[in-house]
Coordinates of C-alpha atoms in Angstrom, one line a residue:
X139 CA 0.2 0.0 -0.3
X140 CA 1.2 3.2 -0.4
X141 CA 1.7 5.8 2.0
X142 CA -1.3 8.2 2.5
X143 CA 1.0 11.2 3.1
X144 CA 4.8 11.4 3.8
X145 CA 5.9 11.5 7.4
X146 CA 7.4 15.0 8.5
X147 CA 9.6 14.0 11.2
X148 CA 13.2 14.0 10.7
X149 CA 14.5 11.0 12.8
X150 CA 18.0 11.6 13.7
X151 CA 20.9 9.2 13.8
X152 CA 21.1 9.1 17.4
X153 CA 17.4 8.4 18.1
X154 CA 17.6 5.8 14.6
X155 CA 19.9 3.9 16.8
X156 CA 18.9 4.0 20.2
X157 CA 15.5 2.4 18.6
X158 CA 17.2 -0.3 16.7
X159 CA 19.7 -1.2 19.2
X160 CA 16.5 -1.5 22.0
X161 CA 14.7 -3.3 19.3
X162 CA 17.3 -6.3 18.8
X163 CA 18.2 -6.3 22.8
X164 CA 14.7 -6.6 23.5
X165 CA 14.6 -10.1 21.6
X166 CA 13.2 -13.2 23.6
X167 CA 12.8 -16.7 22.2
X168 CA 9.5 -16.0 21.7
X169 CA 10.4 -13.1 19.1
X170 CA 12.9 -16.2 17.0
X171 CA 9.3 -18.3 16.6
X172 CA 7.6 -15.4 15.4
X173 CA 10.7 -14.3 13.2
X174 CA 10.4 -18.1 11.7
X175 CA 6.7 -18.0 11.3
X176 CA 7.3 -14.6 9.6
X177 CA 10.3 -16.2 7.4
X178 CA 8.6 -19.3 6.0
X179 CA 5.5 -16.6 4.9
X180 CA 7.2 -14.3 3.3
X181 CA 10.0 -15.8 1.7
X182 CA 8.1 -19.2 1.3
X183 CA 9.6 -21.7 -1.6
X184 CA 13.1 -20.0 -1.2
X185 CA 16.1 -22.2 0.2
X186 CA 16.6 -21.8 3.8
X187 CA 19.9 -20.2 3.6
X188 CA 18.4 -17.3 1.2
X189 CA 15.3 -17.2 3.6
X190 CA 18.0 -16.4 6.8
X191 CA 19.5 -13.7 4.6
X192 CA 16.2 -12.1 3.5
X193 CA 14.7 -11.9 7.4
X194 CA 17.9 -10.5 8.0
X195 CA 17.8 -7.7 6.1
X196 CA 14.0 -7.3 6.4
X197 CA 14.5 -7.0 10.3
X198 CA 17.6 -4.8 10.6
X199 CA 15.4 -2.9 8.1
X200 CA 12.4 -2.5 10.5
X201 CA 14.8 -2.1 13.4
X202 CA 16.7 1.0 11.8
X203 CA 14.7 2.3 9.0
X204 CA 10.8 1.7 9.1
X205 CA 10.1 2.0 12.8
X206 CA 12.1 4.4 13.7
X207 CA 11.0 7.0 10.9
X208 CA 7.3 6.2 12.4
X209 CA 8.1 6.5 15.6
X210 CA 7.1 10.2 16.7
X211 CA 3.4 8.8 15.8
X212 CA 2.9 6.9 18.4
X213 CA 4.2 6.1 21.9
X214 CA 3.6 3.6 24.6
X215 CA 3.0 4.8 28.6
X216 CA 5.5 3.2 31.1
X217 CA 3.0 0.4 32.3
X218 CA 1.4 -0.8 29.2
X219 CA -1.3 -3.4 30.5
X220 CA -1.6 -6.7 29.4
X221 CA -5.1 -7.0 30.1
X222 CA -7.1 -7.6 26.6
X223 CA -9.6 -4.7 25.5
X224 CA -12.4 -7.0 25.8
X225 CA -12.0 -8.1 29.7
X226 CA -10.8 -4.6 30.8
X227 CA -13.9 -3.7 32.6
X228 CA -13.9 -7.5 34.3
X229 CA -15.4 -10.4 34.0
X230 CA -19.6 -10.7 35.2
X231 CA -18.6 -14.4 36.3
X232 CA -15.5 -13.5 38.9
X233 CA -16.0 -16.2 41.8
X234 CA -19.0 -18.0 40.2
X235 CA -20.7 -19.6 41.7
X236 CA -18.7 -19.7 44.9
X237 CA -19.4 -16.2 45.9
X238 CA -23.2 -17.3 46.5
X239 CA -22.1 -19.3 49.6
X240 CA -21.2 -22.4 50.4
X241 CA -21.4 -24.6 47.1
X242 CA -20.1 -28.3 46.4
X243 CA -19.9 -29.7 43.0
X244 CA -21.8 -32.2 41.9
X245 CA -20.6 -35.6 42.4
X246 CA -22.6 -37.3 39.3
X247 CA -23.6 -35.8 36.1
X248 CA -24.5 -36.4 32.7
X249 CA -21.9 -34.2 30.5
X250 CA -18.7 -32.7 32.1
X251 CA -17.2 -29.6 29.5
X252 CA -14.1 -28.6 30.2
X253 CA -13.2 -25.0 29.1
X254 CA -15.9 -22.2 28.7
X255 CA -14.3 -20.2 26.1
X256 CA -16.3 -20.2 22.2
X257 CA -17.0 -24.1 22.4
X258 CA -17.6 -24.3 25.6
X259 CA -20.2 -22.1 26.0
X260 CA -22.0 -23.0 22.6
X261 CA -21.8 -26.7 23.9
X262 CA -23.8 -25.1 27.3
X263 CA -26.2 -22.9 25.3
X264 CA -27.6 -26.3 23.2
X265 CA -27.4 -28.6 25.7
X266 CA -29.8 -26.0 27.6
X267 CA -31.9 -26.1 24.4
X268 CA -32.3 -30.1 23.8
X269 CA -30.3 -31.5 26.2
X270 CA -31.5 -34.3 28.6
X271 CA -29.8 -34.3 32.8
X272 CA -27.1 -32.6 34.3
X273 CA -24.4 -30.7 32.1
X274 CA -21.2 -28.9 34.2
X275 CA -19.1 -26.4 32.4
X276 CA -15.6 -26.1 34.0
X277 CA -13.1 -23.6 33.6
X278 CA -10.0 -23.4 35.5
X279 CA -10.5 -19.7 35.5
X280 CA -13.2 -17.5 34.0
X281 CA -15.5 -17.7 31.3
X282 CA -13.9 -16.0 28.2
X283 CA -10.6 -15.5 29.6
X284 CA -8.5 -17.4 26.8
X285 CA -8.6 -17.1 23.2
X286 CA -12.1 -16.0 23.5
X287 CA -11.4 -12.7 25.3
X288 CA -8.3 -11.9 23.5
X289 CA -8.8 -12.2 19.8
X290 CA -9.7 -9.2 16.8
X291 CA -13.0 -9.2 17.9
X292 CA -13.7 -10.5 14.5
X293 CA -16.7 -13.1 13.2
X294 CA -15.7 -14.2 10.0
X295 CA -17.2 -15.7 7.4
X296 CA -14.8 -17.6 5.9
X297 CA -11.8 -18.1 8.4
X298 CA -8.6 -17.0 8.1
X299 CA -7.3 -14.7 6.2
X300 CA -7.8 -16.1 3.0
X301 CA -11.1 -17.1 2.9
X302 CA -11.6 -20.8 1.5
X303 CA -7.8 -20.7 0.6
X304 CA -7.0 -20.7 4.2
X305 CA -8.0 -24.3 4.3
X306 CA -6.9 -25.3 1.2
X307 CA -3.6 -24.5 1.3
X308 CA -2.5 -26.5 4.7
X309 CA -5.0 -29.5 3.5
X310 CA -3.5 -29.6 0.2
X311 CA 0.2 -29.5 2.1
X312 CA -0.6 -32.2 4.6
X313 CA -2.4 -34.4 1.5
X314 CA 0.6 -34.5 -0.2
X315 CA 2.4 -35.4 2.6
X316 CA 0.9 -38.1 3.8
X317 CA -0.1 -39.5 0.8
X318 CA 2.7 -39.3 -1.9
X319 CA 1.2 -41.5 -4.2
X320 CA -2.0 -39.0 -5.7
X321 CA -1.1 -36.4 -8.1
X322 CA -1.3 -32.7 -8.4
X323 CA -5.4 -33.3 -9.9
X324 CA -6.2 -35.5 -7.5
X325 CA -4.4 -33.4 -3.9
X326 CA -6.7 -30.3 -5.6
X327 CA -9.5 -32.0 -5.9
X328 CA -9.2 -33.0 -2.3
X329 CA -8.2 -29.5 -0.6
X330 CA -11.0 -28.2 -2.5
X331 CA -13.6 -30.7 -0.9
X332 CA -12.4 -29.9 2.4
X333 CA -12.3 -26.0 1.9
X334 CA -15.8 -26.2 0.5
X335 CA -17.0 -28.6 3.3
X336 CA -15.4 -25.9 5.9
X337 CA -17.1 -23.2 4.1
X338 CA -20.7 -24.7 4.3
X339 CA -20.7 -25.7 7.6
X340 CA -19.3 -22.4 8.9
X341 CA -21.5 -20.2 6.4
X342 CA -24.4 -22.6 8.5
X343 CA -23.0 -21.5 11.9
X344 CA -22.2 -17.9 11.5
X345 CA -26.2 -17.8 10.8
X346 CA -27.2 -19.3 13.7
X347 CA -25.1 -16.9 15.2
X348 CA -26.9 -13.8 13.9
X349 CA -30.7 -15.7 15.1
X350 CA -29.1 -16.8 18.6
X351 CA -28.0 -12.9 19.2
X352 CA -31.4 -11.7 17.9
X353 CA -33.6 -14.6 19.3
X354 CA -31.9 -13.7 23.3
X355 CA -31.2 -10.1 23.0
X356 CA -27.8 -11.4 23.4
X357 CA -25.6 -7.2 23.9
X358 CA -22.2 -8.0 21.9
X359 CA -22.1 -4.8 19.5
X360 CA -22.4 -6.9 16.3
X361 CA -21.8 -4.9 13.3
X362 CA -22.6 -6.7 10.2
X363 CA -20.2 -4.2 7.7
X364 CA -17.5 -6.6 6.0
X365 CA -14.2 -7.8 6.3
X366 CA -11.7 -6.4 3.8
X367 CA -8.4 -9.2 3.0
X368 CA -5.8 -6.5 1.3
X369 CA -3.2 -6.9 -1.4
X370 CA 0.2 -6.5 -2.1
X371 CA 3.0 -7.5 -4.1
X372 CA 4.1 -10.3 -2.3
X373 CA 0.5 -11.7 -1.4
X374 CA -1.2 -10.4 -4.4
X375 CA -1.2 -13.7 -6.1
X376 CA -2.6 -16.1 -2.7
X377 CA -5.6 -13.7 -2.2
X378 CA -6.3 -13.8 -6.2
X379 CA -6.3 -17.6 -5.8
X380 CA -8.6 -17.7 -2.7
X381 CA -10.9 -15.4 -5.2
X382 CA -10.6 -18.0 -7.9
X383 CA -11.7 -20.8 -5.6
X384 CA -14.3 -19.3 -4.3
X385 CA -15.6 -18.5 -8.3
X386 CA -15.0 -22.0 -8.8
X387 CA -16.7 -23.6 -6.4
X388 CA -19.7 -21.2 -6.2
X389 CA -19.3 -19.4 -2.5
X390 CA -21.5 -16.1 -1.8
X391 CA -20.6 -12.7 -0.7
X392 CA -17.0 -13.1 -1.5
X393 CA -15.9 -11.0 -4.4
X394 CA -13.0 -8.7 -5.8
X395 CA -12.8 -4.7 -5.3
X396 CA -10.3 -2.6 -6.7
X397 CA -8.5 0.0 -5.1
X398 CA -11.2 2.8 -5.4
X399 CA -13.3 0.9 -3.6
X400 CA -11.2 0.4 -1.1
X401 CA -10.2 3.4 -0.7
X402 CA -13.9 4.2 0.2
X403 CA -14.5 1.3 2.0
X404 CA -11.7 1.4 4.6
X405 CA -9.7 4.8 4.1
X406 CA -6.7 3.2 2.5
X407 CA -5.0 4.6 -0.7
X408 CA -3.1 2.8 -3.2
X409 CA -3.2 0.6 -6.4
X410 CA -3.7 -2.8 -4.7
X411 CA -7.1 -4.7 -4.6
X412 CA -8.7 -6.8 -2.1
X413 CA -11.3 -9.4 -1.1
X414 CA -14.4 -8.4 0.3
X415 CA -16.1 -10.9 2.8
X416 CA -19.4 -9.5 2.7
X417 CA -20.8 -11.7 6.0
X418 CA -18.4 -10.9 8.1
X419 CA -18.5 -9.1 11.0
X420 CA -17.4 -7.3 14.2
X421 CA -18.4 -8.0 17.7
X422 CA -17.6 -8.1 21.3
X423 CA -16.4 -11.9 21.5
X424 CA -16.4 -12.1 25.5
X425 CA -20.0 -10.4 25.3
X426 CA -21.0 -13.1 23.6
X427 CA -19.7 -15.8 25.2
X428 CA -21.0 -14.7 28.7
X429 CA -24.2 -13.9 27.1
X430 CA -24.8 -17.6 26.0
X431 CA -23.5 -18.8 29.4
X432 CA -26.1 -16.3 30.9
X433 CA -28.7 -17.9 28.4
X434 CA -27.3 -21.5 29.1
X435 CA -28.1 -21.0 33.2
X436 CA -31.4 -20.3 33.1
X437 CA -32.1 -24.0 32.7
X438 CA -32.0 -26.3 35.3
X439 CA -29.9 -28.6 33.2
X440 CA -26.6 -26.5 33.4
X441 CA -24.1 -25.4 35.7
X442 CA -20.8 -23.3 35.8
X443 CA -18.2 -23.7 37.8
X444 CA -15.2 -21.6 37.2
X445 CA -11.6 -21.2 39.1
X446 CA -12.1 -25.1 38.4
X447 CA -9.0 -26.9 37.2
X448 CA -9.6 -29.7 35.7
X449 CA -6.6 -32.5 36.8
X450 CA -7.5 -35.7 34.6
X451 CA -10.4 -37.5 32.9
X452 CA -9.9 -41.4 33.0
X453 CA -13.0 -44.0 32.1
X454 CA -14.2 -46.6 34.4
X455 CA -17.2 -48.6 34.2
X456 CA -19.9 -46.2 33.8
X457 CA -18.3 -43.5 31.9
X458 CA -15.5 -41.2 33.6
X459 CA -13.8 -39.9 36.9
X460 CA -12.8 -36.4 35.9
X461 CA -10.5 -35.4 38.8
X462 CA -10.6 -31.5 39.7
X463 CA -9.1 -29.3 41.6
X464 CA -12.6 -29.4 44.0
X465 CA -13.0 -32.2 43.9
X466 CA -14.2 -35.9 41.6
X467 CA -17.3 -35.9 39.7
X468 CA -18.6 -39.4 37.8
X469 CA -19.6 -38.3 33.8
X470 CA -21.6 -40.3 31.7
X471 CA -19.7 -38.1 28.8
X472 CA -16.7 -36.1 28.3
X473 CA -16.6 -33.1 25.9
X474 CA -13.0 -31.5 25.6
X475 CA -13.6 -27.5 24.4
X476 CA -9.8 -26.7 25.7
X477 CA -8.7 -25.8 22.5
X478 CA -4.8 -24.9 23.3
X479 CA -4.9 -26.5 25.9
X480 CA -6.2 -30.0 24.7
X481 CA -2.8 -32.1 25.2
X482 CA -2.3 -31.5 29.0
X483 CA -5.4 -33.5 29.8
X484 CA -7.1 -35.0 26.4
X485 CA -3.6 -35.8 25.3
X486 CA -4.4 -39.6 25.4
X487 CA -7.6 -39.9 23.6
X488 CA -5.7 -38.6 20.9
X489 CA -5.1 -40.9 17.7
X490 CA -1.7 -42.6 18.7
X491 CA -1.1 -40.8 21.6
X492 CA -0.3 -38.2 20.2
X493 CA 0.0 -35.2 22.4
X494 CA 0.8 -32.4 20.0
X495 CA -1.9 -33.4 17.5
X496 CA -3.5 -29.9 18.3
X497 CA -0.3 -27.6 18.3
X498 CA -0.7 -24.5 20.1
X499 CA -0.2 -21.4 18.3
X500 CA 0.2 -17.8 19.7
X501 CA -1.0 -14.6 18.5
X502 CA -0.8 -10.9 19.6
X503 CA -2.9 -7.8 20.2
X504 CA -3.0 -4.2 21.1
X505 CA -5.5 -1.4 22.0
X506 CA -4.7 2.2 21.0
X507 CA -6.8 4.5 22.7
X508 CA -7.0 7.2 20.1
X509 CA -8.3 7.5 16.4
X510 CA -6.6 7.2 12.9
X511 CA -8.7 9.3 10.3
X512 CA -9.8 7.7 7.6
X513 CA -9.8 4.0 9.4
X514 CA -13.1 2.3 9.1
X515 CA -14.9 2.0 12.4
X516 CA -16.6 -1.9 12.7
X517 CA -15.3 -3.2 9.6
X518 CA -12.9 -6.4 10.2
X519 CA -9.4 -5.1 8.0
X520 CA -6.6 -7.5 7.2
X521 CA -3.2 -7.0 6.4
X522 CA -0.7 -9.4 4.8
X523 CA 0.9 -9.7 8.1
X524 CA -1.7 -8.3 10.3
X525 CA -5.2 -6.6 10.8
X526 CA -7.0 -3.4 12.5
X527 CA -10.6 -3.0 14.1
X528 CA -11.4 0.6 14.0
X529 CA -13.8 1.4 17.3
X530 CA -15.4 4.2 18.2
X531 CA -12.6 6.1 20.6
X532 CA -9.2 3.9 19.2
X533 CA -8.8 1.2 17.6
X534 CA -7.7 -2.6 17.9
X535 CA -4.9 -4.2 16.1
X536 CA -2.6 -6.9 15.7
X537 CA -0.3 -9.5 14.5
X538 CA 1.8 -13.1 14.6
X539 CA 1.2 -16.9 14.4
X540 CA 3.5 -18.8 15.8
X541 CA 3.8 -22.2 17.3
X542 CA 4.8 -22.4 21.2
X543 CA 4.6 -25.5 23.2
X544 CA 1.8 -26.6 24.9
X545 CA 2.9 -25.3 28.1
X546 CA 3.1 -21.7 27.2
X547 CA -1.0 -21.8 26.3
X548 CA -1.9 -19.9 28.9
X549 CA 0.9 -17.3 29.2
X550 CA 1.0 -13.9 28.4
X551 CA 3.5 -12.1 26.5
X552 CA 3.7 -9.5 24.2
X553 CA 6.6 -8.7 22.2
X554 CA 7.1 -4.8 22.1
X555 CA 8.8 -5.4 18.8
X556 CA 5.3 -6.5 17.0
X557 CA 3.5 -3.6 18.6
X558 CA 6.4 -1.3 17.5
X559 CA 6.0 -3.1 14.1
X560 CA 2.2 -3.3 13.7
X561 CA 2.5 0.6 15.3
X562 CA 4.6 1.7 12.0
X563 CA 2.5 -0.1 9.8
X564 CA -0.7 1.6 11.2
X565 CA 1.2 4.9 10.0
X566 CA 2.6 4.4 7.1
X567 CA -1.3 2.2 5.7
X568 CA -3.6 5.7 6.8
X569 CA -2.6 9.4 7.5
X570 CA -0.1 9.3 10.3
X571 CA -1.9 10.6 13.7
X572 CA -0.3 10.2 17.3
X573 CA -1.8 7.4 19.2
X574 CA -0.7 6.0 22.2
X575 CA -1.1 2.1 22.6
X576 CA -2.3 1.2 26.4
X577 CA -2.9 -2.7 26.1
X578 CA -1.0 -5.3 24.7
X579 CA -1.7 -8.8 25.3
X580 CA -1.4 -12.6 23.5
X581 CA -3.9 -15.5 23.2
X582 CA -3.2 -18.9 22.0
X583 CA -5.4 -21.2 19.5
X584 CA -5.3 -24.9 18.4
X585 CA -4.4 -25.9 15.2
X586 CA -4.7 -29.9 14.0
X587 CA -1.6 -30.8 11.1
X588 CA -3.8 -29.8 8.1
X589 CA -5.5 -26.9 9.8
X590 CA -8.8 -28.3 9.6
X591 CA -11.3 -28.4 13.0
X592 CA -11.6 -31.6 15.0
X593 CA -15.3 -32.1 15.7
X594 CA -16.6 -35.3 17.0
X595 CA -15.7 -38.1 19.2
X596 CA -12.3 -38.8 20.4
X597 CA -10.7 -42.2 19.8
X598 CA -12.8 -43.6 22.8
X599 CA -16.4 -42.8 22.1
X600 CA -17.4 -41.6 25.1
X601 CA -15.1 -38.4 25.0
X602 CA -15.7 -35.6 22.6
X603 CA -13.9 -32.7 20.8
X604 CA -14.8 -29.3 19.5
X605 CA -11.3 -27.5 18.1
X606 CA -8.7 -27.2 16.2
X607 CA -10.2 -23.9 15.0
X608 CA -6.7 -22.5 13.9
X609 CA -8.0 -19.2 14.6
X610 CA -11.9 -19.0 13.6
X611 CA -13.0 -20.2 16.7
X612 CA -15.5 -17.0 17.2
X613 CA -17.4 -17.8 13.7
X614 CA -17.4 -21.8 13.7
X615 CA -17.6 -22.8 17.4
X616 CA -21.6 -22.3 17.3
X617 CA -22.6 -25.0 14.3
X618 CA -19.3 -27.1 15.9
X619 CA -21.2 -27.1 19.4
X620 CA -24.6 -28.1 17.9
X621 CA -22.9 -31.3 16.3
X622 CA -21.5 -32.4 19.2
X623 CA -24.6 -31.9 21.3
X624 CA -26.4 -34.0 18.7
X625 CA -23.8 -36.9 18.9
X626 CA -24.1 -37.0 22.6
X627 CA -28.0 -37.3 22.7
X628 CA -28.3 -39.2 19.5
X629 CA -30.7 -36.9 17.4
X630 CA -28.1 -36.0 14.8
X631 CA -29.7 -34.0 11.6
X632 CA -30.0 -36.2 8.5
X633 CA -29.3 -32.7 6.4
X634 CA -26.0 -32.4 9.4
X635 CA -22.7 -30.7 7.1
X636 CA -20.4 -32.4 9.7
X637 CA -19.0 -35.2 8.1
X638 CA -16.9 -37.1 10.3
X639 CA -14.9 -38.9 7.5
X640 CA -13.5 -34.9 7.3
X641 CA -14.4 -33.2 10.9
X642 CA -13.5 -36.5 13.1
X643 CA -10.1 -37.0 14.7
X644 CA -9.9 -40.9 13.1
X645 CA -9.1 -39.2 9.5
X646 CA -5.6 -38.7 11.4
X647 CA -5.4 -42.8 12.0
X648 CA -6.5 -43.4 8.5
X649 CA -4.4 -41.6 6.6
X650 CA -4.3 -43.8 3.5
X651 CA -7.3 -43.0 3.1
X652 CA -7.5 -39.3 3.5
X653 CA -9.8 -37.4 1.4
X654 CA -10.3 -40.5 -0.6
X655 CA -14.3 -39.4 -1.3
X656 CA -12.9 -36.0 -3.0
X657 CA -11.0 -38.2 -5.5

């Protein structure tokens, strides 16, 4: 993108040197993990030696030229908060239900759901409508305290930054690895089949979310103003491939817009096109989770227990022994809705005891308390290496998506380099105006090897999972949760879009037939 105006400040050599050295000396292990992820995305297809050289050149340019050039326009207070913008006003379920008196967790129930984020709250909501028997929703902290309260606030109509291509690319790469005997045409057919199934399931899920918000009057600041995926010289071909894939498979609400419309819609001046997701919205994701739980708790069939850590889940003759920090529970069924925390308790229920099948990936977000003139409000804006969410009194923005050890899932460790890089991007993308970054935080999501969701029973038929959402959990978890509840109750709809040959975890056990139905 072209700069809207020239940056008027001249930066002294001393200031430039001070900023650059400060950034380099401040790098930590998490920054190097981010750098590897950036390198493999931006310089994909090149030999490792060349990628490393290009990464080093890029890093030096950012540290000593681009970030210092933009630095007069943004600032950081001495004590930047690492509390998410969505959680800044506190949590309505703080100390719930313990503040209500002397309470004990029930010992015998129908279902235990572990994790009260997007997935767990949706399971509780659907159970309150069609389930029978008691369901306990447990969280080691508070509802929406994990990824559900630390994300961009996008309700995406397609998942990821490249619409359906977001699924196509990793599915094709995974299929080519485990089924090397397949031709390019066969691999292409598999990837298209998975992508189409994903888009259909996600679209149904988003429609259900809108209907649930309306019917239950959930106040979560939903704004349906579209999502914009910007191209640049490096990523233009990938965005165009996503557009071509959508056109070929007949996906609605996904079209190309040219530079003139880009400027009109989101205030970015330049000569690059974008993909427009017409069904994408913005919202307050934490309030969505809290609203669902509020509705679910009106039912006698649902109870919530916060600050209750699940230590283990063990099968027994009548179901499962769920050992928690507040006592032991006997449940007939158990649902894993922990996403990035899957390996800790549920790893043994994954295929081949692969505790790392659901891999933990970390992203970062920031909040600036000032408005940038021209940045559209209430629209989801994705650049190739970051995103922006303009609001009435400030804006959220973020970047990064790197793998971390599962033990880091709950670690909140933002990178100042990422914050300054994206702050510089903001000043170079819109007309520069001064703003203060007052919050920076991280959140983790889970990814399967093919970056495709895992929805259904695990290797033990009484343990269920919805996860591996790879950053699109806000949109797809609603439909996935309904599928889980229907599987538990045995009332699966004939028109269900959640084909277990695709969404089921056992696809990782039958790798020799992965995607065979699409060939």
